Structure formats: structure tokens, C-alpha cells
Short mmCIF file of C-alpha atoms in Angstrom, two decimals:
data_model
loop_
_atom_site.label_atom_id
_atom_site.label_comp_id
_atom_site.label_asym_id
_atom_site.label_seq_id
_atom_site.Cartn_x
_atom_site.Cartn_y
_atom_site.Cartn_z
CA GLY X 1 3.53 4.96 -11.27
CA LEU X 2 5.59 2.95 -8.80
CA PHE X 3 8.50 4.17 -6.68
CA ALA X 4 10.33 1.45 -4.73
CA ILE X 5 12.61 2.30 -1.84
CA HIS X 6 15.01 -0.54 -1.02
CA GLY X 7 17.21 -0.28 2.04
CA LYS X 8 19.09 -2.30 4.60
CA ALA X 9 17.87 -2.44 8.19
CA GLY X 10 18.15 0.86 10.06
CA CYS X 11 18.92 3.07 7.07
CA GLY X 12 15.79 5.22 7.49
CA LYS X 13 13.09 3.67 5.27
CA SER X 14 10.22 4.06 7.72
CA ILE X 15 11.32 7.56 8.72
CA LEU X 16 11.35 8.60 5.07
CA MET X 17 7.96 6.98 4.40
CA LYS X 18 6.38 8.75 7.38
CA PHE X 19 7.97 12.03 6.36
CA LEU X 20 6.60 11.74 2.82
CA GLY X 21 3.19 10.74 4.15
CA ASP X 22 2.94 13.83 6.36
CA ASN X 23 4.68 16.33 4.09
CA ASP X 24 2.59 19.27 2.84
CA SER X 25 4.61 19.61 -0.38
CA VAL X 26 3.97 15.98 -1.27
CA SER X 27 0.26 16.42 -0.53
CA ASN X 28 0.10 19.48 -2.76
CA ILE X 29 1.89 17.69 -5.60
CA LEU X 30 -0.55 14.78 -5.33
CA ARG X 31 -3.52 17.15 -5.41
CA ARG X 32 -2.17 18.82 -8.53
CA TRP X 33 -1.63 15.39 -10.13
CA ALA X 34 -5.19 14.35 -9.27
CA GLY X 35 -6.52 17.57 -10.75
CA MET X 36 -9.82 19.32 -10.18
CA ASN X 37 -11.92 16.60 -11.76
CA THR X 38 -10.88 13.54 -9.78
CA LYS X 39 -11.07 12.74 -6.06
CA LEU X 40 -7.68 11.99 -4.47
CA VAL X 41 -7.67 8.82 -2.36
CA VAL X 42 -4.58 8.38 -0.19
CA VAL X 43 -4.01 5.02 1.51
CA LYS X 44 -1.16 4.46 3.99
CA MET X 45 -0.09 1.06 5.30
CA PHE X 46 2.79 0.35 7.68
CA PHE X 47 3.76 -3.26 8.33
CA TRP X 48 5.18 -3.66 11.81
CA ARG X 49 6.66 -6.66 13.61
CA SER X 50 4.82 -6.45 16.91
CA ALA X 51 3.10 -8.75 19.38
CA ASP X 52 -0.15 -8.14 17.46
CA LYS X 53 -0.09 -10.68 14.63
CA LEU X 54 -2.68 -8.70 12.67
CA GLN X 55 -0.15 -5.90 12.15
CA LYS X 56 2.25 -8.19 10.30
CA SER X 57 -0.16 -10.54 8.53
CA MET X 58 -1.80 -10.75 5.13
CA ALA X 59 -5.23 -10.38 6.75
CA GLY X 60 -4.11 -7.19 8.49
CA PHE X 61 -2.75 -5.80 5.23
CA TYR X 62 -5.98 -6.56 3.36
CA ARG X 63 -8.12 -5.05 6.10
CA THR X 64 -6.08 -1.85 6.30
CA ILE X 65 -6.09 -1.19 2.55
CA LEU X 66 -9.80 -2.01 2.18
CA PHE X 67 -10.79 0.06 5.23
CA HIS X 68 -9.01 3.19 4.01
CA ILE X 69 -10.58 2.89 0.55
CA ILE X 70 -14.08 2.31 1.94
CA ARG X 71 -13.73 5.07 4.53
CA GLN X 72 -12.87 7.62 1.84
CA CYS X 73 -15.06 6.16 -0.90
CA PRO X 74 -18.08 4.29 0.52
CA GLU X 75 -19.48 4.13 -3.01
CA PHE X 76 -16.98 1.34 -3.75
CA VAL X 77 -18.36 -1.01 -1.10
CA GLU X 78 -20.67 -2.67 -3.63
CA ILE X 79 -17.65 -3.62 -5.75
CA LEU X 80 -15.30 -4.63 -2.95
CA LEU X 81 -17.75 -6.31 -0.56
CA PRO X 82 -20.90 -6.95 -2.58
CA TYR X 83 -22.34 -9.52 -0.15
CA ASP X 84 -22.61 -7.03 2.73
CA SER X 85 -22.42 -3.66 1.05
CA ASP X 86 -25.52 -2.10 2.66
CA ASN X 87 -24.16 -2.62 6.16
CA PHE X 88 -20.73 -1.13 5.46
CA ARG X 89 -21.98 1.78 3.36
CA LEU X 90 -24.19 2.94 6.23
CA ASN X 91 -21.60 2.31 8.93
CA VAL X 92 -17.99 2.11 7.79
CA SER X 93 -16.78 1.52 11.36
CA ALA X 94 -18.65 -1.80 11.27
CA PHE X 95 -15.94 -3.02 8.91
CA THR X 96 -13.42 -3.02 11.78
CA LYS X 97 -15.62 -5.26 13.93
CA VAL X 98 -16.33 -8.04 11.43
CA GLU X 99 -14.30 -11.25 11.57
CA PHE X 100 -13.69 -11.84 7.87
CA ARG X 101 -12.29 -15.08 6.55
CA LEU X 102 -8.96 -14.64 4.77
CA SER X 103 -10.54 -15.84 1.53
CA GLU X 104 -13.17 -13.07 1.76
CA LEU X 105 -10.49 -10.43 2.29
CA HIS X 106 -8.43 -11.88 -0.54
CA ASN X 107 -11.39 -11.72 -2.96
CA ALA X 108 -12.13 -8.13 -1.94
CA PHE X 109 -8.46 -7.18 -2.39
CA GLN X 110 -8.51 -8.68 -5.89
CA ARG X 111 -11.44 -6.40 -6.75
CA ILE X 112 -9.40 -3.25 -6.08
CA SER X 113 -8.23 -3.45 -9.68
CA LEU X 114 -11.89 -3.25 -10.75
CA VAL X 115 -12.24 -0.09 -8.66
CA HIS X 116 -9.18 1.44 -10.33
CA ALA X 117 -10.36 0.56 -13.84
CA GLY X 118 -13.93 1.70 -13.28
CA SER X 119 -13.07 5.04 -11.67
CA ALA X 120 -10.22 6.25 -13.88
CA THR X 121 -12.09 9.43 -14.75
CA THR X 122 -13.36 10.18 -11.25
CA HIS X 123 -10.70 9.09 -8.75
CA SER X 124 -6.91 9.12 -8.34
CA PHE X 125 -5.24 6.73 -5.90
CA CYS X 126 -1.93 6.98 -4.06
CA TYR X 127 -0.78 4.06 -1.91
CA SER X 128 2.07 4.35 0.60
CA ILE X 129 3.14 0.91 1.84
CA ASP X 130 6.04 0.64 4.27
CA GLY X 131 7.89 -2.45 5.45
CA LEU X 132 6.79 -5.14 3.02
CA ASP X 133 9.60 -7.33 4.36
CA GLU X 134 7.98 -7.16 7.82
CA TYR X 135 5.09 -9.26 6.51
CA GLU X 136 5.20 -12.72 8.10
CA GLY X 137 4.95 -14.84 5.01
CA ASP X 138 7.25 -17.00 2.96
CA ASN X 139 8.86 -15.94 -0.33
CA VAL X 140 5.88 -17.20 -2.34
CA ASP X 141 3.44 -15.09 -0.30
CA GLN X 142 5.70 -12.05 -0.46
CA LYS X 143 6.07 -12.42 -4.22
CA PHE X 144 2.29 -12.68 -4.65
CA LEU X 145 1.68 -9.59 -2.55
CA ALA X 146 4.37 -7.59 -4.36
CA GLU X 147 3.02 -8.59 -7.78
CA GLN X 148 -0.51 -7.57 -6.80
CA ILE X 149 0.70 -4.14 -5.72
CA ALA X 150 2.86 -3.71 -8.83
CA SER X 151 -0.05 -4.64 -11.10
CA TRP X 152 -2.02 -1.58 -9.94
CA CYS X 153 0.44 0.69 -11.74
CA LYS X 154 0.56 -1.08 -15.07
CA PRO X 155 -0.75 0.93 -18.04
CA LEU X 156 -3.51 -1.60 -18.72
CA GLN X 157 -4.87 -1.07 -15.21
CA SER X 158 -4.98 2.68 -14.72
CA ASP X 159 -2.78 5.75 -15.05
CA ARG X 160 -4.58 7.21 -12.03
CA VAL X 161 -2.69 5.03 -9.53
CA LYS X 162 0.61 5.76 -7.82
CA VAL X 163 2.39 3.51 -5.34
CA ILE X 164 5.39 4.16 -3.11
CA VAL X 165 6.64 1.04 -1.36
CA SER X 166 9.58 0.34 0.91
CA SER X 167 11.31 -2.88 1.91
CA ARG X 168 14.66 -4.39 2.66
CA PRO X 169 16.53 -5.33 -0.53
CA ASN X 170 15.26 -8.92 -0.55
CA THR X 171 15.59 -10.73 -3.87
CA VAL X 172 11.84 -11.21 -4.28
CA PHE X 173 11.14 -7.47 -4.00
CA ARG X 174 14.05 -6.50 -6.25
CA LYS X 175 12.68 -8.80 -8.95
CA VAL X 176 9.13 -7.45 -8.77
CA PHE X 177 9.96 -3.77 -8.10
CA GLY X 178 12.86 -2.82 -10.30
CA GLU X 179 14.14 -0.87 -13.26
CA ASP X 180 13.58 -3.90 -15.50
CA ALA X 181 9.87 -3.56 -14.77
CA GLY X 182 9.96 0.16 -15.58
CA ASP X 183 9.77 1.23 -11.93
CA VAL X 184 11.75 4.00 -10.27
CA THR X 185 13.91 2.62 -7.46
CA MET X 186 16.29 3.93 -4.83
CA ASN X 187 18.79 2.15 -2.57
CA LEU X 188 18.34 4.27 0.55
CA HIS X 189 21.29 2.77 2.45
CA GLU X 190 23.59 4.17 -0.25
CA VAL X 191 22.05 7.63 0.18
CA THR X 192 22.30 7.68 4.00
CA LYS X 193 25.60 5.79 4.33
CA ASP X 194 27.75 8.88 4.97
CA ASP X 195 25.30 10.20 7.58
CA ILE X 196 25.29 6.87 9.41
CA VAL X 197 29.10 6.71 9.38
CA ALA X 198 29.33 10.29 10.70
CA PHE X 199 26.83 9.56 13.45
CA VAL X 200 28.64 6.40 14.59
CA GLN X 201 32.04 8.10 14.54
CA SER X 202 30.75 11.01 16.61
#
């Protein structure tokens, strides 16, 4: 359910994530996995250290994930944002204009597991999350975020959820996303090392 790409800075993590996100073969494989009887929901999130704090914050992460789910599946608004579901179901773009408190976004994010569990026979979810290490939080915050993402793929949650995540090989991510947890992992800098050496030498 979870594929973790670890890699040192500059080894090609974001390039690989964008390639996989736009690749027709990957899309076809996901559609076959989802099958004819479930709707495929694909959510892409790219953390980015920029001047815009929202693009590297917890609030920005929550908003992006929730927006992409609601945009594709407005029927889940009542579960994720029950206090204002009528407004967002009628006009999904209104979601981008609301100034949510972080606690509201956090509570909605926690409810994603309810969406997964309640729609196991109708929906299949694939999350592509790049640059977890770009998130401006301390180790405790990063560990919490990683554990939330990893929990989506546990058998007790749903077998209709796949996650591909990339980050630098920080200790906190290696502990949460790793072979010990039953995840598939790859050290990308070991795969691209010879290419980088050849490029520098040339």
C-alpha cells in the first residue's frame, strides 16, 4: 500500500514523483487496480520551500489534500466538513477562499480515515506526496504527519488506498516509512549515483 522514496538532496526525487504522476502507464495501472466498480481518486501534493508559507506548512498540506478529495468527490463534504457541507458541495471553489483555523483543518484531515473506511467498496484512493522534508515543522510534527499518512495504508483502514511518498532520508521518516513497517522503500540516491557521477565528470 505504501511506497517510500528516500533520497539525498538533488538525487531526483521530485523529478521521479512528477514523472510518475504524469505517466500514462502508471495511470492505466491505477485504473486497473481500482477496477470497474470503484471510482479512482488521485491526490497529488508537492511540498515546496518558497516565499509562500502556505506551500510548506501543515495548513497548506491539509488544504491541498482536502481540496483534491472534495473536488473529485463532493459527496464526502458532509464527512470531512460537516459544519459547512452545503456551501462546499454546491461550490467547491469556495473552499479555497475560506480562512480555516488550523484546528478545523486538522479535524477534517483526521476524518479522511472515515472516508476511506466508509467507501471501500465504491472508491479507490492514490496519494502522491512529494517533499515531506520540505514541511516547516519540527521532528514531532513531521513524525505526526508521517504516521497519519502511513495509517491510511494499514489493513485495518482500507485495502483501497495506495500512497507514494518521497523525502530526504531523515531518521523520522525512515522509522515511520520502512521495511520494518511492511512498506516498500527505495534509496533513490543509490540508484542515480552513477548517473550523477557521470554528469559531473563530463
